[in-house]
Coordinates of C-alpha atoms in Angstrom, one line a residue:
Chain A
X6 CA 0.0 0.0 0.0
X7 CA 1.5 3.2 -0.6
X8 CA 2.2 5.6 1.9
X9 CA -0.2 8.6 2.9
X10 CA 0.7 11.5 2.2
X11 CA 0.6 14.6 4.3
X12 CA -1.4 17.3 2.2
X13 CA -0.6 20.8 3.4
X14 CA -3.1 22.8 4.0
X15 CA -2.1 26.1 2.6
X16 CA -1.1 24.8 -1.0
X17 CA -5.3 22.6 -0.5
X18 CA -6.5 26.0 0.4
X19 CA -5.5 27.9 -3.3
X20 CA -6.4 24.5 -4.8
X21 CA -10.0 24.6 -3.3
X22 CA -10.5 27.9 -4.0
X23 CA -9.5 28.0 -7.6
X24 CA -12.0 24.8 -7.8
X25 CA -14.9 26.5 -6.2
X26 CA -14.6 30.0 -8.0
X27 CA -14.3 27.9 -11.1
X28 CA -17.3 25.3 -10.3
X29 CA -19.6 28.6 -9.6
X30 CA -18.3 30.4 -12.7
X31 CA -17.5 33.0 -11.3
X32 CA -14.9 35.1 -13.0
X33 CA -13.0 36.4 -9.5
X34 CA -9.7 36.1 -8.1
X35 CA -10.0 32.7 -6.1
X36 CA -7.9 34.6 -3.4
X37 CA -10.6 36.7 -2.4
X38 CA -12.8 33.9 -1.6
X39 CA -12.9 33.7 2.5
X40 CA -13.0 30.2 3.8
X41 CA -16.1 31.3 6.0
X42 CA -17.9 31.8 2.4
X43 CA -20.8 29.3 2.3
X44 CA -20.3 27.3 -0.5
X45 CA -24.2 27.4 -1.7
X46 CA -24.9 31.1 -1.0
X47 CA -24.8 34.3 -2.6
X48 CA -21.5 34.3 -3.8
X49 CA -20.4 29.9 -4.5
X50 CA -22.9 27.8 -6.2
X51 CA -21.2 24.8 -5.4
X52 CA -23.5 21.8 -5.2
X53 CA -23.0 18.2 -4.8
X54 CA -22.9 17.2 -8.7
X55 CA -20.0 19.2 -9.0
X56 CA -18.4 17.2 -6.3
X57 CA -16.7 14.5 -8.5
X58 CA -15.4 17.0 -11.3
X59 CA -13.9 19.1 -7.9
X60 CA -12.4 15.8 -6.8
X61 CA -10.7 15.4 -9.9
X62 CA -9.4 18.4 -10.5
X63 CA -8.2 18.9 -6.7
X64 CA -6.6 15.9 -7.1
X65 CA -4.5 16.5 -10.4
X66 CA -4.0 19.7 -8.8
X67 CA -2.3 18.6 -5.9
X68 CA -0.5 15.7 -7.6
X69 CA -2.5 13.1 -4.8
X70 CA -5.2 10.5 -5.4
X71 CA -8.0 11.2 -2.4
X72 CA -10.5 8.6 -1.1
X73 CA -13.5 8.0 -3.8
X74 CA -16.1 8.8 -1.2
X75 CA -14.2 11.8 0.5
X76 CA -17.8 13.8 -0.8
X77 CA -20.0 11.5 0.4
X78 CA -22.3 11.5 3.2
X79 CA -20.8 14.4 4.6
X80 CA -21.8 18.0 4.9
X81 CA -20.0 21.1 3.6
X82 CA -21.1 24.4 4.5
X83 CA -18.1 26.4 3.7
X84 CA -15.2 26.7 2.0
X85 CA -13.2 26.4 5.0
X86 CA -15.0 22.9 5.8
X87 CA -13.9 21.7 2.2
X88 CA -10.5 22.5 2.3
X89 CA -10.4 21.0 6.3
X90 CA -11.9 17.5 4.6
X91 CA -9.1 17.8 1.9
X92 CA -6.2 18.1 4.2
X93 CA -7.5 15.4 6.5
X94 CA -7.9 13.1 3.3
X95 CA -5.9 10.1 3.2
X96 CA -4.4 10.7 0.5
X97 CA -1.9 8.9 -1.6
X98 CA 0.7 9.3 -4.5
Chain B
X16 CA -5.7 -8.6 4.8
X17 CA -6.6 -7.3 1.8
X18 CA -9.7 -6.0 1.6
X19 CA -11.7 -3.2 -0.8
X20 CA -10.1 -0.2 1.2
X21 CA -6.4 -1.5 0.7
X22 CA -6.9 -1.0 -2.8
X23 CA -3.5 0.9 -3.6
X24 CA -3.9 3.9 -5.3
X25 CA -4.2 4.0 -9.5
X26 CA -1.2 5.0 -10.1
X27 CA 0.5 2.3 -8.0
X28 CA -1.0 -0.4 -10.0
X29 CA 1.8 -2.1 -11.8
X30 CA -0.4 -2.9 -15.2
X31 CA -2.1 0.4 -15.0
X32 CA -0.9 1.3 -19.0
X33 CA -2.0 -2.1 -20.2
X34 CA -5.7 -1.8 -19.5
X35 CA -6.0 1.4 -22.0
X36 CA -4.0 -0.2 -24.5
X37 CA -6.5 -3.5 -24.4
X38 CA -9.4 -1.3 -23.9
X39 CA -8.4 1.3 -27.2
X40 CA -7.3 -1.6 -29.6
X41 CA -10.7 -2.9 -28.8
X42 CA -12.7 0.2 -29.9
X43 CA -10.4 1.2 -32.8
X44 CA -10.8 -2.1 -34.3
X45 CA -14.7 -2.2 -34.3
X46 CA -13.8 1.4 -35.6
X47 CA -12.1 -0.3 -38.9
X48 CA -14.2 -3.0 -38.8
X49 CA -17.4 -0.7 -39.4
X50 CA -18.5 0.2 -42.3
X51 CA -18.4 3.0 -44.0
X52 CA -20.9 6.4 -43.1
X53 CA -24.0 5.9 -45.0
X54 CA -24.4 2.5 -44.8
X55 CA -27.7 1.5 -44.4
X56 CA -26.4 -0.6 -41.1
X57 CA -26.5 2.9 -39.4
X58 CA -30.0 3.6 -40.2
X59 CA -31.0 0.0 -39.0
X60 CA -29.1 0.9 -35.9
X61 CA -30.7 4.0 -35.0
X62 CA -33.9 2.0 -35.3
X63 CA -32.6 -0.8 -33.3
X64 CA -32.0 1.0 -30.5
X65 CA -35.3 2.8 -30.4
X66 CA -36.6 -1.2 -30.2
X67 CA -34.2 -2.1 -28.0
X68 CA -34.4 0.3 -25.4
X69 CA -37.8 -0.2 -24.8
X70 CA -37.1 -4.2 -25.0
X71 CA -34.8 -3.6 -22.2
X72 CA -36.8 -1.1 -19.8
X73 CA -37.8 -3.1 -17.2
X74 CA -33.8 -4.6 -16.9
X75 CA -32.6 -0.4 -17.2
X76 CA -35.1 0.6 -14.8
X77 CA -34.5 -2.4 -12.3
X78 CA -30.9 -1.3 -12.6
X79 CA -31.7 2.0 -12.1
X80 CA -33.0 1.3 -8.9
X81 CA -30.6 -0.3 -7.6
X82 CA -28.3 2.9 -8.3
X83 CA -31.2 5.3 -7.0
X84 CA -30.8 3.2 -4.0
X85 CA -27.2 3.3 -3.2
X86 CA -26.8 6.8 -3.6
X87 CA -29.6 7.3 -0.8
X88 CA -27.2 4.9 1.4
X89 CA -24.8 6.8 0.7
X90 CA -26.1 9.9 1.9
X91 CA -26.1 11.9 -1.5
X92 CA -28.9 14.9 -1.3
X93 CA -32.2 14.6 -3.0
X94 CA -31.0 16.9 -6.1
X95 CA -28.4 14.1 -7.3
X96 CA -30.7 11.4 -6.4
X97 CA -33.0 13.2 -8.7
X98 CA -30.3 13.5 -11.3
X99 CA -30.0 9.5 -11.7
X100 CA -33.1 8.3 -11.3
X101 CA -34.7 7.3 -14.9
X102 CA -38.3 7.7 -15.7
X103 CA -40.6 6.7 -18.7
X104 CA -40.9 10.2 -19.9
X105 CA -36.8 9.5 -20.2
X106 CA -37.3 6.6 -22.0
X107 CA -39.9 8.8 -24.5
X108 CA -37.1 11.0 -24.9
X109 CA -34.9 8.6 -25.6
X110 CA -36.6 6.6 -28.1
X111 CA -37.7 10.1 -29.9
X112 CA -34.2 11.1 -30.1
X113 CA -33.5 7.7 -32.2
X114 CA -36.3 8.0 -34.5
X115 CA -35.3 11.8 -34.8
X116 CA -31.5 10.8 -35.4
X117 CA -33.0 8.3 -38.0
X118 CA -34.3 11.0 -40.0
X119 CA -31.2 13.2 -39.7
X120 CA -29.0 10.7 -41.2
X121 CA -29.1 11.7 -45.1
X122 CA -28.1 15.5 -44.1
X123 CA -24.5 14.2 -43.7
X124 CA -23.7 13.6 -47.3
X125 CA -21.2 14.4 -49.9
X126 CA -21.4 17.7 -51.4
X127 CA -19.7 18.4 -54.9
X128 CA -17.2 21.4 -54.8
X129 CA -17.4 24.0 -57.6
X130 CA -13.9 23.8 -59.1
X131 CA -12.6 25.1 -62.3
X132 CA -9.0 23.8 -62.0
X133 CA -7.7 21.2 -63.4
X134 CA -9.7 18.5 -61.8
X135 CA -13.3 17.5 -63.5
X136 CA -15.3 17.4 -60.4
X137 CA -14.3 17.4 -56.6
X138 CA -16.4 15.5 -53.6
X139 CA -16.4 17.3 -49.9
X140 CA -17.0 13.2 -48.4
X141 CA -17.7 13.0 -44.5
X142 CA -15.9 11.2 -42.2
X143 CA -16.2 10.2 -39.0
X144 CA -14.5 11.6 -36.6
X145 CA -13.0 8.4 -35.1
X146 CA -12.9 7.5 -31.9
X147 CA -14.9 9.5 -29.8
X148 CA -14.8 10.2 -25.9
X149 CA -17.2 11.3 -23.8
X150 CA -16.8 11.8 -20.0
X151 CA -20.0 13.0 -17.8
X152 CA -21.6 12.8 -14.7
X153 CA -24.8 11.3 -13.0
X154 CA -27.2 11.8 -15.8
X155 CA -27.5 8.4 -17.5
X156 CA -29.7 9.7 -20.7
X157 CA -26.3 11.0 -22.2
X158 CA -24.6 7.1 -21.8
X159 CA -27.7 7.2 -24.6
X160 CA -26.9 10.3 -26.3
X161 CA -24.0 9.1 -26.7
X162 CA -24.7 5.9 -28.2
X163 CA -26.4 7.3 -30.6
X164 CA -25.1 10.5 -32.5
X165 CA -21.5 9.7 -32.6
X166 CA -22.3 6.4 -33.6
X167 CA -24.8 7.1 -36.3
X168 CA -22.2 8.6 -38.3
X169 CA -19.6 6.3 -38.1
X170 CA -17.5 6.9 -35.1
X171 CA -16.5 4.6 -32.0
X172 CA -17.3 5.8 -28.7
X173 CA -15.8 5.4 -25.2
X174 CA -18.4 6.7 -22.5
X175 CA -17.0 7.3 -19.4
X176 CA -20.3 8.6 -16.9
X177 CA -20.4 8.6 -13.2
X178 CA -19.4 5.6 -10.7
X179 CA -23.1 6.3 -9.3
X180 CA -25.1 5.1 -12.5
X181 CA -22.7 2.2 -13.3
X182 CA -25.4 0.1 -12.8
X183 CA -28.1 1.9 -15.2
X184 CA -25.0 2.6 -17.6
X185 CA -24.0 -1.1 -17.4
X186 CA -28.0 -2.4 -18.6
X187 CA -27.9 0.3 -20.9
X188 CA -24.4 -1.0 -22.8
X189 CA -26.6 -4.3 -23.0
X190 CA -29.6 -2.8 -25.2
X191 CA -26.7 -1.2 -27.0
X192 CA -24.9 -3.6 -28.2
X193 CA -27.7 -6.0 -28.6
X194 CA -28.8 -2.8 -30.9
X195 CA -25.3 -3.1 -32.5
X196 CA -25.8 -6.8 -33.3
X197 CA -29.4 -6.1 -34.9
X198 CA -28.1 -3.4 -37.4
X199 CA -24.7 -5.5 -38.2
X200 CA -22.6 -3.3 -36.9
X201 CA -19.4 -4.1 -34.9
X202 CA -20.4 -3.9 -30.3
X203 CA -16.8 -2.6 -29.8
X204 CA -18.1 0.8 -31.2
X205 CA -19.9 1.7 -28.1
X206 CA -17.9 0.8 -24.4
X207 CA -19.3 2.0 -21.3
X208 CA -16.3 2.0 -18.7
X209 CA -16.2 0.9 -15.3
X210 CA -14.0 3.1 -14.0
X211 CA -15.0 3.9 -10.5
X212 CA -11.5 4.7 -9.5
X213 CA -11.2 6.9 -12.5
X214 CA -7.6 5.3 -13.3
X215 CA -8.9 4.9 -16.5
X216 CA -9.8 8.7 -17.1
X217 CA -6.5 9.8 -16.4
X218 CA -4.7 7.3 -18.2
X219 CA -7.1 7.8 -21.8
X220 CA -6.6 11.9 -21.3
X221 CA -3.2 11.1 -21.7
X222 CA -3.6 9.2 -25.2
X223 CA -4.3 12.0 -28.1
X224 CA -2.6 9.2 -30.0
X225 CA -5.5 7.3 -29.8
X226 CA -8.3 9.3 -28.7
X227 CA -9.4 11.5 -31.4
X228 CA -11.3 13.8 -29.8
X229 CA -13.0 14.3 -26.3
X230 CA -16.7 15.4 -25.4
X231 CA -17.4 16.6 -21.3
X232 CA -20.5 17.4 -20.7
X233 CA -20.8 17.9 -16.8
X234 CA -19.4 20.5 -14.4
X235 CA -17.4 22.9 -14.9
X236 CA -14.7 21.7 -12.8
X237 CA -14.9 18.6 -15.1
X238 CA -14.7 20.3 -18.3
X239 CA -11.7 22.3 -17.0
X240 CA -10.0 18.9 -16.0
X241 CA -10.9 17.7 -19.5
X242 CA -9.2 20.8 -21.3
X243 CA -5.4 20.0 -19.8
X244 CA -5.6 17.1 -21.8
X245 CA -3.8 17.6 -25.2
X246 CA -7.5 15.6 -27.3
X247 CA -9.2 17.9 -29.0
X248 CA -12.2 19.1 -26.9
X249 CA -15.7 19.7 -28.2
X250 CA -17.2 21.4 -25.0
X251 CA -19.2 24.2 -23.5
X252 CA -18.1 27.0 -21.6
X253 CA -21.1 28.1 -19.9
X254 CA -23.2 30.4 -20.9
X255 CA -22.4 34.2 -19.7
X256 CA -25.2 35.9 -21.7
X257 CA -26.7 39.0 -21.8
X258 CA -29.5 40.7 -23.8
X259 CA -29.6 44.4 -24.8
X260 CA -32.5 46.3 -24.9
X261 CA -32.1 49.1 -27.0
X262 CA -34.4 52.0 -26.7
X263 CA -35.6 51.2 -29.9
X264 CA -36.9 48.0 -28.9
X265 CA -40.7 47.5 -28.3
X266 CA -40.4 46.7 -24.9
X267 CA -43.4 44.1 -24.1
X268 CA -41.3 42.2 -26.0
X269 CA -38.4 42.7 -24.2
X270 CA -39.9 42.2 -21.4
X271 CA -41.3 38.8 -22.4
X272 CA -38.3 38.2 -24.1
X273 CA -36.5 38.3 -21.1
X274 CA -38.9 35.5 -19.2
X275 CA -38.7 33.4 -21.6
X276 CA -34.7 33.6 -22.0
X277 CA -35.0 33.0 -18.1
X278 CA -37.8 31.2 -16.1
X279 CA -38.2 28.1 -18.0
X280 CA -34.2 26.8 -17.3
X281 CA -33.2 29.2 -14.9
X282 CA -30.1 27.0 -14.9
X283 CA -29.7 26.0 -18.4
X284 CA -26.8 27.0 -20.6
X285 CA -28.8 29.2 -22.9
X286 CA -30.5 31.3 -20.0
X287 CA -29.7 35.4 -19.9
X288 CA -27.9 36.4 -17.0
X289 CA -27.3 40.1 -17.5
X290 CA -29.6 42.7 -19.1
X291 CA -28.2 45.5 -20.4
X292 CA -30.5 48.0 -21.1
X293 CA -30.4 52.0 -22.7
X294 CA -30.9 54.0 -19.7
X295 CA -33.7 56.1 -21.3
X296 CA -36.1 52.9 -21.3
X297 CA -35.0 51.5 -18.2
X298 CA -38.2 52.3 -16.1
X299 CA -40.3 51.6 -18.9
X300 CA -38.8 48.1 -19.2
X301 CA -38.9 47.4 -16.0
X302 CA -42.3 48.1 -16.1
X303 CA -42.9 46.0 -18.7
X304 CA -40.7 43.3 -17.1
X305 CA -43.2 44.1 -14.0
X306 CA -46.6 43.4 -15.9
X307 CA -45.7 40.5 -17.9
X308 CA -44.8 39.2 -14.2
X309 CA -48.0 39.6 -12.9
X310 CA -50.0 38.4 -15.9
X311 CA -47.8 35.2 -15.6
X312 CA -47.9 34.7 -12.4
X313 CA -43.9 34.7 -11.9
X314 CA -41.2 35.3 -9.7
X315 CA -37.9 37.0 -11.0
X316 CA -34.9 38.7 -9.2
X317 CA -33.4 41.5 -10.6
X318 CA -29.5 42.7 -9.3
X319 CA -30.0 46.7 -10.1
X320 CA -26.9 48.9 -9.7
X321 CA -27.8 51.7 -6.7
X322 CA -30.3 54.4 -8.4
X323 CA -32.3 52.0 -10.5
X324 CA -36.1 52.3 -9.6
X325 CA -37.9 49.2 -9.0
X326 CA -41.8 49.8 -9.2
X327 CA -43.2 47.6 -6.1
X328 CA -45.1 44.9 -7.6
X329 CA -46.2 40.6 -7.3
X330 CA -43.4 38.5 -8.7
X331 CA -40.8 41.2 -9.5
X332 CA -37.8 41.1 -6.5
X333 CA -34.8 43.6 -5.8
X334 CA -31.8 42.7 -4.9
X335 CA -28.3 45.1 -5.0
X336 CA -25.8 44.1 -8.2
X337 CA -22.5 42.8 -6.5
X338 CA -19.6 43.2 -8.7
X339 CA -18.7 39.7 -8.7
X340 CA -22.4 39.4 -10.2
X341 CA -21.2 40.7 -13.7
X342 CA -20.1 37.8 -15.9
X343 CA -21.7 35.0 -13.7
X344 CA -24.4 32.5 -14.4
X345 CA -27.0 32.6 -11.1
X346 CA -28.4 29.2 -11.9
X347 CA -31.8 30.5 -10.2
X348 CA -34.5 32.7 -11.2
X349 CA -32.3 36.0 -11.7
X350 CA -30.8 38.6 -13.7
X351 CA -28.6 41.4 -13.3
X352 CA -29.8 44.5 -14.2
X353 CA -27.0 47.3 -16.1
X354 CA -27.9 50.4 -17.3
X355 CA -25.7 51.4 -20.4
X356 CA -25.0 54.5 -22.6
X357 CA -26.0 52.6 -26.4
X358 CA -24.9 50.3 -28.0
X359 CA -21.4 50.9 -27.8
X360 CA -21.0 50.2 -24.3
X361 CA -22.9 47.4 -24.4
X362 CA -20.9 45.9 -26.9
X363 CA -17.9 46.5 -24.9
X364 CA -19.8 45.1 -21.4
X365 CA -20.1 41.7 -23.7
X366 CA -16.9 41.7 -24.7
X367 CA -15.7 41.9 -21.1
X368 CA -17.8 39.5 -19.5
X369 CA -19.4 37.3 -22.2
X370 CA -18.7 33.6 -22.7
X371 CA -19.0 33.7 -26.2
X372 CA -22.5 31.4 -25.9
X373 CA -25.5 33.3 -26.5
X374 CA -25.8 36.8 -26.9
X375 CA -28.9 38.8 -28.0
X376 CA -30.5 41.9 -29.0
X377 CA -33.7 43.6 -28.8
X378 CA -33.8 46.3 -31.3
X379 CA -36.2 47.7 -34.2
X380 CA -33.3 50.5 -35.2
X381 CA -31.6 48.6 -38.3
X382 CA -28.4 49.8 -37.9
X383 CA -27.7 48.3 -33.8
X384 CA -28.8 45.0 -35.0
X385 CA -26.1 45.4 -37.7
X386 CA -23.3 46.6 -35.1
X387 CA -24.8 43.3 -33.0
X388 CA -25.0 40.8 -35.5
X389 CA -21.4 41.9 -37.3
X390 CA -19.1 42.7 -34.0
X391 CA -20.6 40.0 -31.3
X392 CA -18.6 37.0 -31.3
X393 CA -20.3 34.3 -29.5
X394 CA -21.6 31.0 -30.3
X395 CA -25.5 32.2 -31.2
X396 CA -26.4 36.0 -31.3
X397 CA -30.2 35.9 -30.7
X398 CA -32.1 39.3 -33.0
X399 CA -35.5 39.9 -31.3
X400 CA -36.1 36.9 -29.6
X401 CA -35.9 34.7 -26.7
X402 CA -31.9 32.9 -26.1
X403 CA -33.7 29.6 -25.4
X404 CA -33.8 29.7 -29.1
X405 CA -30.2 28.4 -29.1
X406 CA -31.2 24.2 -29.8
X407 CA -30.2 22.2 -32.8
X408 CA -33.8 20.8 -32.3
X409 CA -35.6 23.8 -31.8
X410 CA -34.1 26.1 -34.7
X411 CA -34.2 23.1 -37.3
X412 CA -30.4 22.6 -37.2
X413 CA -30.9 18.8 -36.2
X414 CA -30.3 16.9 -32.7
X415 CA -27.6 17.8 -30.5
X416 CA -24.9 16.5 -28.3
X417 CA -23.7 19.6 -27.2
X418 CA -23.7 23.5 -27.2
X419 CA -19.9 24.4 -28.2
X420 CA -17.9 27.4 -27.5
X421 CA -14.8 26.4 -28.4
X422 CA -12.9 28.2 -31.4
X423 CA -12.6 25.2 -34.0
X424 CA -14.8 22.9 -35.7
X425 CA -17.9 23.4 -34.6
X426 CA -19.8 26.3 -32.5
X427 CA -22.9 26.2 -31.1
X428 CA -25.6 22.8 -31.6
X429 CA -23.3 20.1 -31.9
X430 CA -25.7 18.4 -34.6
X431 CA -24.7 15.1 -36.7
X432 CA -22.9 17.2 -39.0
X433 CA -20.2 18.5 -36.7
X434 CA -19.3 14.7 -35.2
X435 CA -17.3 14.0 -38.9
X436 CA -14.9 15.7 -40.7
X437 CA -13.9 15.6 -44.3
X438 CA -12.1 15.0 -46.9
X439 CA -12.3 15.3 -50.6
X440 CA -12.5 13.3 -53.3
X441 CA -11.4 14.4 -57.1
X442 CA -12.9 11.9 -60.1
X443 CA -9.7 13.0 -62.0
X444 CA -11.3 10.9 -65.0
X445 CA -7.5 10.4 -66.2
X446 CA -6.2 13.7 -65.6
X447 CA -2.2 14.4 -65.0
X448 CA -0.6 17.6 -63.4
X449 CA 2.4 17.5 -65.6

């Protein structure tokens, strides 16, 4: 089994951002994003059948696989939550 | 122990390159193996499938349920659930789309080239495209789209959909291949994968070599993934659009114009986001906008920039325009609202946040639906009329796979006609160049 990797949080952070901004089509500098944004509210449309083109893309992002059901059965409320599951991932190279 | 979490990672398998390799001989082979577009194999096929679907339903459905199911157990919110499940009024659509593609066949023909050069007559001759992948998610009804118009005219197809409707996709690849087998045709032309790690995603991106071109229809973040992939991409943007009302419009129809482009598919791809309208008629129209509201018994949100009056009526909401709200789709029942100086600077407001989708134009002066129609540069421009308009179906352009915004081969309804190329043929009847 390969060993898990340790994701760090700041580089998941700009990852998860750039995803979400992207995912609500929004045309906005992913750093302005605050991770107490919710991620279905006035700003994020981000709902769950984006989740496994998110997963994808944070993955090739971040050069790691992450757990098929990372998304599932769990609630996200903010971007902040999202990039906490992410980092807490086990994820592998 | 082993068991199904210890599973290493895709990229650790040892004979992770082999299984594309198998899996893309496979489909190229049926690919050469096929004959050529216009066979009459291809009609019997599209009819096949229309028979064999319904043959199938109570296996697709049973499947179906099975996948509705597991992605309750699995927690998934009602909105996805909603997104797999399969209904007869699928099934309708379905079949029609066969019978429709049926019909469509003999528009993708040869055409003869004028030519007054040395050759006696030149051919423009479709050809398929070749081998064709499509990558989505949830919705099973494309695993059929899919099927269907790429295969119709000639081309092989891998379909890679979600892990959550492997099971419908899975009885679905059975009433297509049994389809297949009725017209004559080779089953290696349509594989459904089973890629629920999506090992096999990653590793067919990476094969332009083989792959000839690539079809995402799903989020965004999935049709971002899609474009690092060096395959030639027929995909949507999203649709940024806008209509202008200029204050030469007649404004009932602006205003109903502007309903219609929304409230049906407040989500949809071909849905206005951002009015722009002359600031002379902007009270007027929102008037309008206001009544056609309250005779239809509707509810819209309008973003207005600070100053805009908003007359208090049923149905019509106000809400202050964020700047982030300029360029973005809402997905929901609303529209921003932008006063603008003519047509000029609403020209330039498309340029700067327009996806190059749909774009449209309410005008009765000649000379702005000119500057609209000449200097817009989107998929569809849309004169006097609603964006929804934008369907290979609707506007008589044939069935369609797709919306594209890309910049090559094909923009707007991907219809039969944009899933071949070309090539020519010259009867040189003898002829030499010397």
């Amino acid at each position: 089994m390969p060993p898990n990797l340790s994701l760090d949080r700041a580089a998941v952070a700009t990852v998860v951002k750039k995803t979400v901004v992207a995912e609500s089509r929004l045309s906005i500098a992913p750093e302005s994003v605050s991770e107490d944004e919710p991620l279905v509210g006035d700003l994020l449309h981000v709902n769950s059948l984006g989740f496994v083109g998110m997963l994808v893309r944070i993955e090739d992002e971040l050069d790691a696989a992450l757990p098929d059901n990372l998304f599932v059965g769990r609630s996200f409320r903010t971007v902040g939550d999202l990039i906490d599951v992410v980092t807490t991932a086990e994820a592998t190279r | 122990m082993p068991d199904e979490r210890s599973v290493p990672d895709e990229r650790a398998v040892p004979d992770a390159s082999t299984v594309p390799d198998e899996l893309l001989a496979r489909a190229r082979a049926a690919h050469t193996a096929a004959p050529p577009l216009g066979d009459p194999a291809y009609d019997r096929y599209c009819a096949a499938l229309a028979g064999q679907l319904l043959a199938h339903w109570p296996q697709i459905t049973a499947a179906n349920a099975t996948d509705v199911e597991e992605a309750g157990r699995a927690g998934m919110p009602p909105t996805l659930v909603d997104r797999i499940r399969l209904t007869d009024a699928h099934r309708d659509g379905m079949v029609a789309l066969a019978e429709r593609t049926r019909r469509e066949l003999a528009t993708v023909t040869d055409v003869e080239v004028p030519v007054s050069g040395a050759a006696r007559a030149v051919h423009r001759v479709p050809r398929p495209l070749g081998l064709v992948m499509m990558v989505y998610e949830a919705r099973p009804t494309v695993t059929v789209d899919g099927a269907l118009l790429p295969v119709a005219v000639g081309n092989a197809v891998l379909l890679r959909g979600g892990k959550e409707t492997a099971a419908t996709n899975a009885a679905l690849q059975r009433a297509l291949h049994d389809a297949l087998t009725d017209a004559g045709l080779p089953p290696g032309l349509v594989t459904v994968l089973d890629d629920p790690h999506r090992r096999l995603l990653r590793a067919l991106l990476k094969r332009p070599d083989q792959v000839d071109v690539l079809i995402p229809r799903g989020s965004p973040a999935l049709v971002d993934y899609c474009r690092t992939s060096a395959i030639p991409l027929i995909a949507s943007g999203g649709g940024a659009n806008h209509l202008y009302v200029h204050h030469s419009a007649d404004l009932g129809l602006a205003a109903r114009v502007t309903l219609d482009s929304k409230l049906p598919e407040p989500a949809g791809c071909t849905s206005v986001e951002t009015v722009l309208v002359d600031r002379a008629v902007a009270a007027p129209y929102v008037e309008a906008l206001a009544q056609e509201l309250k005779e239809a018994d509707a509810t819209l949100t309008v973003r207005t920039e600070p100053g805009t009056t908003i007359p208090v009526s049923p149905g019509l909401r106000a809400e202050p325009l964020a700047p982030h709200d300029l360029g973005r789709e809402f997905l929901g029942p609303v529209v921003a609202l932008v006063a603008v100086d003519g047509v000029a600077e609403a020209l330039e407001h498309v340029r700067a946040h327009g996806s190059g989708h749909t774009e449209g134009v309410l005008a009765d002066d000649a000379d702005v639906v000119e500057a609209f129609r000449r200097r817009v540069d989107a998929a569809m421009v849309v004169v006097n009329g609603s964006l929804r308009l934008h369907d290979g179906p609707t506007l008589g352009l044939g069935s369609e796979i797709a919306i594209a915004t890309g910049r090559l081969h094909v923009r707007g309804p991907v219809t039969l006609a944009s899933l071949v190329t070309y090539g020519y043929v010259t009867d040189a009847a003898g002829a030499l160049r010397g």
